[in-house]
Structures are given as structure tokens and as C-alpha cells.
């Protein structure tokens, strides 16, 4: 089957030192999806054996291949139904801690290609906040999580922010001390002040910026 052969090739190339070959394979997959010859969910299915492997390195590489395919597509190829399925898929995979960086990359890609879909944006943020204990991860993961939150607060309507979401956001940023993240935190807090209960935002701001 063509999709299977492409995935095997992409997996092999992702483990080599040559990035050009990997790019060529991903581009070939992209063209097949754009032309309608195949679809993204078919490739997700072909990646199953890698994504569920007992070997952590295979799971990570499998997720990397999926995310690299996703990053090369647009909302024209990833409709709302497919995007929603992928959000739930990524959410279920958060139990695999080693794949969290790739999962967040995938969520970020979905946000960027569906910035007019408020319901999907909310689903992404809700799943990230509920499934990932942000402050227990390294700086890169925390930073990407904060970018996702910040983007959500920038494009959503006030009606989509509820008390639980505010509390979850505050919890995710509480205790952050890394200077590389603090400007993002400040931006998030500023948006919370403008959009939500100012007392919750003040609590977060005081925790992170007190001297």
C-alpha cells in the first residue's frame, strides 16, 4: 500500500542524518493529500504500530512524522472534522510523557491553521490544560503551552472564557520563574485582566512578579 510505504520511508529518514530526504517524503505525502489521492487520517492509521510501540524512540519518531506531515498542510486539507479528531487523538496520547513535545507541536499546528474556529481552539486549550501538568515539564514545553494559551486569549470571544478555564490557566502559570517565559506570562495576565475576573489575574501576576 502506498501510504504504508511512504510512512516506512519517512520513519527511516527521520532516524538518519539527512533531513533533505525526509523533506522530500513529507512533500510527497503532502501532494497525495492535496490531490485527494489519500487523506491525513489514513497516514495516522499507518503510523499506529509506531505510535503504540513499546520503544519510546519509535513512539517519538512516529509522532514527529505525523506532526511534520501536519505542519505542511493547511485548513484546505485538514477540515474541521479531521482537526477535531486529531485534537482528541493528541489528547489521548498525552499519557505518553516522552511524546509531549511533539503532541504540543501538533496542537500548535492545528491552532495556526484553524484560527477562525473558536470551538476547536477552546477544545485544544481545554485538553492541554486538563491533560498536561505544565509546571512539571522543561522550559520548552512550558513555553509552547503558554504560547497556545496566549494565542487562544488573543482570538477567542469573551463568551468562551469561563471560571474553570481561568483557574486552569492561572494554575498552569503559577510559580513560573524562567525569564524566557515571563514575557509570555505577562501577556497572558494582561489579557486575563482585560477579559476576565481581574482578581484571578492579579493573583497570577503577583505570584510571578513579586520581588
Coordinates of N, CA and C in Angstrom, one line a residue:
X1 N 0.8 -1.2 0.0 CA 0.0 0.0 0.0 C 0.9 1.2 0.0
X2 N 0.5 2.2 -0.8 CA 1.4 3.4 -1.0 C 1.6 4.2 0.3
X3 N 0.5 4.4 1.1 CA 0.7 5.1 2.3 C 1.6 4.4 3.3
X4 N 1.5 3.1 3.4 CA 2.4 2.3 4.3 C 3.9 2.5 3.9
X5 N 4.1 2.4 2.6 CA 5.5 2.5 2.1 C 6.0 3.9 2.4
X6 N 5.2 4.9 2.2 CA 5.6 6.3 2.5 C 6.0 6.5 3.9
X7 N 5.1 5.9 4.8 CA 5.4 6.1 6.3 C 6.7 5.4 6.6
X8 N 6.9 4.2 6.1 CA 8.1 3.4 6.4 C 9.3 4.3 6.0
X9 N 9.2 4.9 4.8 CA 10.3 5.7 4.3 C 10.5 6.9 5.1
X10 N 9.5 7.6 5.5 CA 9.6 8.8 6.4 C 10.2 8.4 7.7
X11 N 9.8 7.3 8.3 CA 10.4 6.8 9.6 C 11.8 6.5 9.4
X12 N 12.2 5.9 8.4 CA 13.6 5.5 8.2 C 14.4 6.8 8.0
X13 N 13.9 7.8 7.3 CA 14.6 9.0 7.0 C 14.7 9.9 8.3
X14 N 13.7 9.8 9.1 CA 13.7 10.6 10.3 C 14.8 10.2 11.3
X15 N 15.2 8.9 11.1 CA 16.3 8.4 12.0 C 17.7 8.6 11.4
X16 N 17.7 9.1 10.2 CA 19.0 9.3 9.5 C 19.5 10.7 9.8
X17 N 20.6 11.0 9.3 CA 21.2 12.4 9.4 C 20.8 13.3 8.3
X18 N 20.2 12.7 7.3 CA 19.8 13.5 6.1 C 18.4 14.0 6.2
X19 N 18.3 15.4 6.4 CA 17.0 16.0 6.5 C 16.3 16.2 5.2
X20 N 17.1 16.3 4.1 CA 16.6 16.6 2.8 C 15.7 15.5 2.3
X21 N 16.1 14.2 2.5 CA 15.3 13.1 2.1 C 14.0 13.0 2.9
X22 N 14.0 13.3 4.2 CA 12.8 13.4 4.9 C 11.8 14.4 4.4
X23 N 12.4 15.6 4.0 CA 11.6 16.6 3.5 C 10.9 16.2 2.2
X24 N 11.6 15.5 1.4 CA 11.1 15.0 0.1 C 9.9 14.0 0.3
X25 N 10.1 13.2 1.3 CA 9.0 12.2 1.6 C 7.8 12.9 2.1
X26 N 8.0 13.8 3.0 CA 6.8 14.6 3.6 C 6.2 15.4 2.5
X27 N 6.9 15.9 1.6 CA 6.4 16.7 0.5 C 5.5 15.8 -0.4
X28 N 6.0 14.6 -0.6 CA 5.3 13.6 -1.5 C 3.9 13.3 -0.8
X29 N 4.0 13.1 0.5 CA 2.8 12.8 1.3 C 1.8 14.0 1.2
X30 N 2.3 15.1 1.3 CA 1.5 16.4 1.2 C 0.8 16.4 -0.1
X31 N 1.5 16.2 -1.2 CA 1.0 16.2 -2.5 C -0.2 15.2 -2.7
X32 N 0.0 14.0 -2.1 CA -1.0 13.0 -2.2 C -2.3 13.4 -1.5
X33 N -2.1 14.1 -0.3 CA -3.3 14.6 0.4 C -3.9 15.7 -0.3
X34 N -3.1 16.7 -0.8 CA -3.7 17.8 -1.5 C -4.5 17.4 -2.7
X35 N -3.9 16.4 -3.5 CA -4.6 16.0 -4.7 C -5.8 15.1 -4.4
X36 N -6.0 14.7 -3.2 CA -7.1 13.8 -2.9 C -6.8 12.3 -3.1
X37 N -5.6 12.0 -3.4 CA -5.2 10.6 -3.6 C -5.3 9.9 -2.3
X38 N -5.0 10.6 -1.2 CA -5.1 10.0 0.1 C -5.6 11.0 1.1
X39 N -5.6 10.7 2.4 CA -6.0 11.7 3.4 C -5.2 11.5 4.7
X40 N -5.2 12.5 5.5 CA -4.3 12.6 6.7 C -4.6 11.4 7.6
X41 N -5.9 11.1 7.8 CA -6.2 10.1 8.8 C -5.7 8.7 8.4
X42 N -5.6 8.5 7.1 CA -5.0 7.2 6.6 C -3.6 7.1 7.0
X43 N -2.8 8.2 7.0 CA -1.4 8.1 7.5 C -1.4 8.0 9.0
X44 N -2.3 8.5 9.7 CA -2.4 8.3 11.1 C -2.5 6.8 11.4
X45 N -3.4 6.2 10.6 CA -3.6 4.7 10.8 C -2.3 3.9 10.5
X46 N -1.6 4.3 9.5 CA -0.4 3.6 9.1 C 0.7 3.8 10.1
X47 N 0.6 4.9 10.9 CA 1.6 5.2 12.0 C 1.3 4.4 13.3
X48 N 0.2 3.8 13.3 CA -0.3 3.2 14.6 C 0.8 2.3 15.3
X49 N 1.4 1.4 14.5 CA 2.4 0.5 15.1 C 3.6 1.2 15.7
X50 N 3.9 2.4 15.1 CA 5.0 3.2 15.7 C 4.5 3.9 17.0
X51 N 3.3 4.5 16.9 CA 2.8 5.3 18.0 C 2.5 4.5 19.2
X52 N 2.3 3.2 19.0 CA 1.9 2.4 20.2 C 3.1 1.4 20.5
X53 N 4.2 1.6 19.9 CA 5.4 0.7 20.1 C 5.8 0.8 21.6
X54 N 6.4 -0.3 22.0 CA 6.9 -0.4 23.4 C 8.2 0.4 23.5
X55 N 8.8 0.7 22.3 CA 10.0 1.5 22.3 C 9.7 3.0 22.3
X56 N 10.2 3.7 23.3 CA 9.9 5.2 23.3 C 10.4 5.9 22.1
X57 N 11.6 5.5 21.6 CA 12.2 6.3 20.5 C 11.3 6.1 19.3
X58 N 10.7 5.0 19.1 CA 9.8 4.8 17.9 C 8.5 5.6 18.1
X59 N 8.0 5.7 19.3 CA 6.8 6.4 19.5 C 7.0 7.9 19.2
X60 N 8.2 8.4 19.7 CA 8.5 9.8 19.5 C 8.7 10.1 18.0
X61 N 9.4 9.2 17.3 CA 9.7 9.4 15.9 C 8.4 9.3 15.1
X62 N 7.5 8.4 15.5 CA 6.2 8.3 14.8 C 5.4 9.6 15.0
X63 N 5.4 10.1 16.2 CA 4.7 11.4 16.4 C 5.3 12.5 15.6
X64 N 6.7 12.5 15.6 CA 7.4 13.6 14.8 C 7.0 13.5 13.3
X65 N 6.9 12.3 12.8 CA 6.5 12.2 11.4 C 5.1 12.7 11.2
X66 N 4.2 12.4 12.1 CA 2.8 12.8 12.0 C 2.7 14.4 12.0
X67 N 3.4 14.9 13.0 CA 3.4 16.4 13.1 C 4.1 17.1 11.9
X68 N 5.1 16.5 11.4 CA 5.8 17.1 10.2 C 4.8 17.1 9.0
X69 N 4.0 16.0 8.9 CA 3.0 16.0 7.8 C 2.0 17.1 8.0
X70 N 1.5 17.2 9.3 CA 0.5 18.2 9.6 C 1.0 19.6 9.4
X71 N 2.2 19.9 9.7 CA 2.7 21.2 9.6 C 2.8 21.7 8.1
X72 N 2.8 20.7 7.2 CA 2.9 21.1 5.8 C 1.5 21.2 5.1
X73 N 0.5 21.0 5.9 CA -0.9 21.1 5.3 C -1.5 22.4 5.8
X74 N -2.7 22.7 5.2 CA -3.5 23.9 5.6 C -4.9 23.4 5.9
X75 N -5.7 24.4 6.3 CA -7.1 24.0 6.6 C -7.9 23.5 5.4
X76 N -7.3 23.7 4.2 CA -8.0 23.2 3.0 C -7.9 21.7 3.0
X77 N -6.8 21.1 3.5 CA -6.6 19.7 3.6 C -7.1 19.1 4.9
X78 N -7.1 19.9 5.9 CA -7.5 19.4 7.3 C -8.8 20.1 7.6
X79 N -9.9 19.4 7.3 CA -11.2 20.1 7.6 C -11.5 20.0 9.1
X80 N -12.6 20.6 9.5 CA -12.9 20.8 10.9 C -13.1 19.4 11.6
X81 N -13.7 18.5 10.9 CA -13.9 17.2 11.5 C -12.6 16.5 11.7
X82 N -11.7 16.5 10.7 CA -10.4 15.9 10.9 C -9.6 16.5 12.0
X83 N -9.6 17.9 12.0 CA -8.9 18.6 13.1 C -9.4 18.2 14.4
X84 N -10.7 18.1 14.6 CA -11.3 17.7 15.9 C -10.9 16.3 16.3
X85 N -10.8 15.4 15.3 CA -10.3 14.0 15.6 C -8.9 14.0 16.0
X86 N -8.1 14.9 15.4 CA -6.7 14.9 15.8 C -6.5 15.5 17.1
X87 N -7.3 16.5 17.5 CA -7.2 17.1 18.9 C -7.4 16.0 19.9
X88 N -8.5 15.2 19.7 CA -8.8 14.1 20.6 C -7.7 13.0 20.6
X89 N -7.1 12.8 19.4 CA -6.0 11.8 19.3 C -4.8 12.3 20.1
X90 N -4.4 13.6 19.9 CA -3.3 14.1 20.6 C -3.6 14.1 22.1
X91 N -4.8 14.4 22.5 CA -5.2 14.4 23.9 C -5.0 13.1 24.6
X92 N -5.4 12.0 23.9 CA -5.3 10.7 24.4 C -3.8 10.3 24.5
X93 N -3.0 10.8 23.6 CA -1.6 10.4 23.6 C -0.8 11.1 24.7
X94 N -1.4 12.1 25.4 CA -0.7 12.8 26.5 C -0.2 11.9 27.6
X95 N -0.8 10.7 27.7 CA -0.4 9.8 28.7 C 1.1 9.3 28.5
X96 N 1.5 9.5 27.3 CA 2.9 9.1 26.9 C 3.8 10.3 27.1
X97 N 4.4 10.5 28.2 CA 5.2 11.7 28.6 C 6.3 12.0 27.6
X98 N 6.9 11.0 27.0 CA 8.1 11.3 26.1 C 7.6 11.9 24.8
X99 N 6.3 11.8 24.5 CA 5.8 12.4 23.3 C 5.2 13.8 23.5
X100 N 5.2 14.3 24.7 CA 4.5 15.6 24.9 C 5.0 16.7 24.0
X101 N 6.4 16.9 23.8 CA 6.8 18.0 22.9 C 6.2 17.9 21.5
X102 N 6.1 16.7 21.0 CA 5.6 16.5 19.6 C 4.1 16.7 19.7
X103 N 3.4 16.3 20.7 CA 2.0 16.5 20.8 C 1.6 18.0 20.9
X104 N 2.4 18.7 21.6 CA 2.1 20.2 21.7 C 2.4 20.8 20.4
X105 N 3.5 20.4 19.7 CA 3.7 20.9 18.3 C 2.6 20.6 17.4
X106 N 1.9 19.5 17.5 CA 0.8 19.2 16.7 C -0.4 20.0 17.1
X107 N -0.6 20.2 18.3 CA -1.7 21.1 18.8 C -1.5 22.5 18.3
X108 N -0.3 23.0 18.3 CA 0.1 24.3 17.9 C -0.2 24.5 16.4
X109 N 0.2 23.5 15.6 CA 0.0 23.5 14.2 C -1.5 23.6 13.9
X110 N -2.3 22.8 14.6 CA -3.8 22.8 14.4 C -4.4 24.2 14.8
X111 N -3.8 24.8 15.8 CA -4.3 26.2 16.2 C -4.0 27.2 15.1
X112 N -2.8 27.1 14.5 CA -2.4 28.0 13.5 C -3.2 27.9 12.2
X113 N -3.6 26.7 11.9 CA -4.4 26.5 10.6 C -5.9 26.6 10.8
X114 N -6.3 26.8 12.0 CA -7.8 26.9 12.3 C -8.1 28.1 13.3
X115 N -7.5 29.2 13.0 CA -7.6 30.3 14.0 C -9.0 31.0 13.9
X116 N -9.8 30.6 13.0 CA -11.2 31.1 12.9 C -12.2 30.2 13.5
X117 N -11.7 29.0 14.0 CA -12.6 28.0 14.6 C -12.5 28.1 16.1
X118 N -13.4 28.9 16.7 CA -13.3 29.2 18.2 C -13.5 27.9 19.0
X119 N -14.5 27.1 18.5 CA -14.8 25.8 19.3 C -13.5 24.9 19.3
X120 N -12.8 24.8 18.2 CA -11.7 23.9 18.1 C -10.5 24.5 19.0
X121 N -10.4 25.8 18.9 CA -9.4 26.5 19.8 C -9.6 26.2 21.3
X122 N -10.9 26.3 21.6 CA -11.2 26.0 23.1 C -10.9 24.6 23.4
X123 N -11.3 23.7 22.5 CA -11.0 22.2 22.7 C -9.5 22.0 22.9
X124 N -8.7 22.6 22.1 CA -7.3 22.4 22.2 C -6.8 22.9 23.6
X125 N -7.1 24.1 23.9 CA -6.7 24.7 25.2 C -7.2 23.9 26.4
X126 N -8.4 23.5 26.3 CA -9.0 22.7 27.4 C -8.3 21.4 27.6
X127 N -8.0 20.7 26.5 CA -7.3 19.4 26.6 C -5.9 19.6 27.1
X128 N -5.2 20.7 26.6 CA -3.8 20.9 27.1 C -3.8 21.2 28.6
X129 N -4.7 22.0 29.0 CA -4.7 22.4 30.4 C -5.1 21.3 31.3
X130 N -6.0 20.4 30.9 CA -6.5 19.3 31.7 C -5.6 18.1 31.7
X131 N -4.9 17.9 30.6 CA -4.1 16.7 30.4 C -2.6 16.8 30.8
X132 N -2.1 18.1 30.7 CA -0.7 18.3 30.9 C -0.4 19.1 32.2
X133 N 0.3 18.6 33.1 CA 0.7 19.4 34.3 C 1.9 20.2 33.9
X134 N 1.6 21.4 33.5 CA 2.6 22.2 32.8 C 3.9 22.4 33.6
X135 N 3.8 22.8 34.8 CA 4.9 23.2 35.6 C 5.9 22.0 35.9
X136 N 5.5 20.8 35.6 CA 6.3 19.6 35.9 C 7.2 19.3 34.7
X137 N 7.1 20.1 33.6 CA 7.9 19.9 32.4 C 9.0 20.9 32.2
X138 N 9.9 20.6 31.3 CA 11.0 21.5 31.0 C 10.5 22.8 30.3
X139 N 11.4 23.8 30.2 CA 11.1 25.1 29.7 C 10.5 25.1 28.4
X140 N 11.0 24.3 27.4 CA 10.4 24.4 26.1 C 8.9 24.0 26.0
X141 N 8.6 23.0 26.8 CA 7.2 22.5 26.9 C 6.3 23.6 27.5
X142 N 6.8 24.2 28.6 CA 6.1 25.2 29.3 C 5.9 26.4 28.4
X143 N 6.9 26.8 27.6 CA 6.8 27.9 26.7 C 5.8 27.7 25.6
X144 N 5.8 26.5 25.0 CA 4.9 26.2 24.0 C 3.4 26.2 24.5
X145 N 3.3 25.7 25.7 CA 1.9 25.7 26.3 C 1.5 27.1 26.5
X146 N 2.4 28.0 27.0 CA 2.0 29.4 27.2 C 1.7 30.1 25.9
X147 N 2.4 29.7 24.8 CA 2.1 30.3 23.5 C 0.6 29.9 23.1
X148 N 0.3 28.6 23.3 CA -1.0 28.1 23.0 C -2.1 28.9 23.7
X149 N -1.9 29.1 25.0 CA -2.8 29.8 25.9 C -2.9 31.3 25.4
X150 N -1.8 31.9 25.1 CA -1.8 33.3 24.7 C -2.5 33.5 23.4
X151 N -2.3 32.6 22.5 CA -3.0 32.7 21.2 C -4.5 32.5 21.3
X152 N -4.9 31.6 22.2 CA -6.3 31.4 22.5 C -6.9 32.7 23.0
X153 N -6.3 33.3 24.0 CA -6.8 34.5 24.6 C -6.8 35.7 23.6
X154 N -6.0 35.6 22.5 CA -5.9 36.7 21.5 C -7.1 36.6 20.5
X155 N -7.6 35.4 20.3 CA -8.6 35.2 19.2 C -10.0 34.8 19.6
X156 N -10.1 34.4 20.9 CA -11.4 33.9 21.3 C -12.3 35.1 21.7
X157 N -13.6 34.7 21.8 CA -14.6 35.7 22.2 C -14.8 35.6 23.7
X158 N -15.2 36.6 24.4 CA -15.3 36.6 25.9 C -16.2 35.5 26.3
X159 N -17.2 35.2 25.6 CA -18.2 34.2 26.0 C -17.6 32.8 26.2
X160 N -16.4 32.6 25.6 CA -15.8 31.3 25.7 C -14.9 31.1 26.9
X161 N -14.7 32.2 27.7 CA -13.8 32.1 28.9 C -14.7 31.9 30.1
X162 N -14.6 30.8 30.7 CA -15.4 30.5 32.0 C -14.4 30.5 33.2
X163 N -15.0 30.4 34.3 CA -14.2 30.4 35.6 C -13.2 29.3 35.6
X164 N -13.6 28.1 35.2 CA -12.7 26.9 35.3 C -11.5 27.2 34.4
X165 N -11.8 27.7 33.2 CA -10.6 28.0 32.3 C -9.7 29.0 32.9
X166 N -10.2 30.0 33.5 CA -9.4 31.0 34.2 C -8.5 30.3 35.2
X167 N -9.1 29.5 36.1 CA -8.4 28.8 37.1 C -7.3 27.9 36.6
X168 N -7.7 27.2 35.5 CA -6.7 26.3 34.9 C -5.5 27.0 34.3
X169 N -5.8 28.2 33.7 CA -4.7 29.0 33.1 C -3.8 29.5 34.3
X170 N -4.5 30.0 35.3 CA -3.7 30.5 36.4 C -2.8 29.4 37.1
X171 N -3.4 28.2 37.2 CA -2.6 27.1 37.7 C -1.4 26.8 36.9
X172 N -1.6 26.8 35.5 CA -0.5 26.5 34.6 C 0.6 27.5 34.7
X173 N 0.4 28.7 35.0 CA 1.4 29.7 35.0 C 2.0 30.0 36.4
X174 N 1.2 29.5 37.4 CA 1.6 29.7 38.8 C 3.0 29.1 39.1
X175 N 3.9 30.0 39.6 CA 5.2 29.5 40.0 C 6.3 29.6 38.9
X176 N 5.9 30.1 37.7 CA 6.8 30.2 36.6 C 7.9 31.2 36.9
X177 N 9.1 30.8 36.8 CA 10.2 31.8 37.1 C 11.2 31.9 35.9
X178 N 11.1 31.1 34.9 CA 12.1 31.2 33.8 C 11.9 32.5 33.1
X179 N 13.0 33.3 33.0 CA 12.9 34.6 32.3 C 12.5 34.5 30.8
X180 N 12.7 33.4 30.2 CA 12.3 33.2 28.8 C 10.8 33.0 28.6
X181 N 10.2 32.8 29.8 CA 8.7 32.6 29.7 C 7.9 33.8 30.3
X182 N 8.6 34.6 31.1 CA 7.9 35.6 31.9 C 7.2 36.7 31.0
X183 N 7.7 37.0 29.8 CA 7.1 38.0 29.0 C 5.7 37.4 28.5
X184 N 5.8 36.1 28.2 CA 4.5 35.4 27.7 C 3.5 35.4 28.9
X185 N 4.0 35.2 30.1 CA 3.1 35.2 31.2 C 2.5 36.5 31.4
X186 N 3.3 37.6 31.3 CA 2.8 38.9 31.4 C 1.7 39.2 30.4
X187 N 1.9 38.8 29.2 CA 0.9 39.0 28.1 C -0.4 38.2 28.5
X188 N -0.2 37.0 29.0 CA -1.4 36.2 29.3 C -2.2 36.9 30.5
X189 N -1.4 37.4 31.5 CA -2.1 38.0 32.6 C -2.8 39.3 32.2
X190 N -2.1 40.0 31.3 CA -2.7 41.3 30.7 C -4.1 41.0 30.0
X191 N -4.1 39.9 29.2 CA -5.3 39.6 28.5 C -6.4 39.1 29.5
X192 N -6.0 38.4 30.6 CA -6.9 38.0 31.6 C -7.6 39.2 32.3
X193 N -6.7 40.2 32.6 CA -7.2 41.4 33.2 C -8.3 42.0 32.4
X194 N -8.1 42.1 31.0 CA -9.0 42.7 30.1 C -10.3 41.9 29.9
X195 N -10.1 40.6 29.9 CA -11.2 39.7 29.5 C -12.0 39.1 30.7
X196 N -11.3 38.9 31.8 CA -11.9 38.0 32.8 C -11.9 38.7 34.2
X197 N -12.1 37.8 35.2 CA -12.1 38.3 36.6 C -10.7 38.8 37.0
X198 N -10.6 40.0 37.2 CA -9.3 40.6 37.5 C -8.6 40.1 38.7
X199 N -9.4 39.6 39.7 CA -8.8 39.1 40.9 C -8.0 37.8 40.6
X200 N -8.4 37.0 39.7 CA -7.7 35.8 39.4 C -6.4 36.2 38.7
X201 N -6.5 37.1 37.7 CA -5.3 37.6 37.0 C -4.3 38.3 37.9
X202 N -4.8 39.0 38.9 CA -3.9 39.7 39.8 C -3.2 38.7 40.7
X203 N -3.8 37.7 41.1 CA -3.2 36.6 41.9 C -2.0 36.0 41.1
X204 N -2.2 35.7 39.8 CA -1.2 35.1 39.0 C 0.0 36.1 38.8
X205 N -0.4 37.3 38.5 CA 0.6 38.4 38.3 C 1.5 38.5 39.6
X206 N 0.8 38.6 40.7 CA 1.6 38.8 42.0 C 2.5 37.7 42.2
X207 N 2.1 36.4 42.0 CA 2.9 35.3 42.2 C 4.1 35.2 41.4
X208 N 4.0 35.7 40.1 CA 5.1 35.6 39.2 C 6.0 36.8 39.2
X209 N 5.6 38.0 39.6 CA 6.4 39.2 39.5 C 6.7 39.9 40.8
X210 N 6.3 39.3 41.9 CA 6.6 39.9 43.2 C 8.1 39.9 43.5
X211 N 8.6 40.9 44.2 CA 10.0 41.0 44.4 C 10.3 40.5 45.8

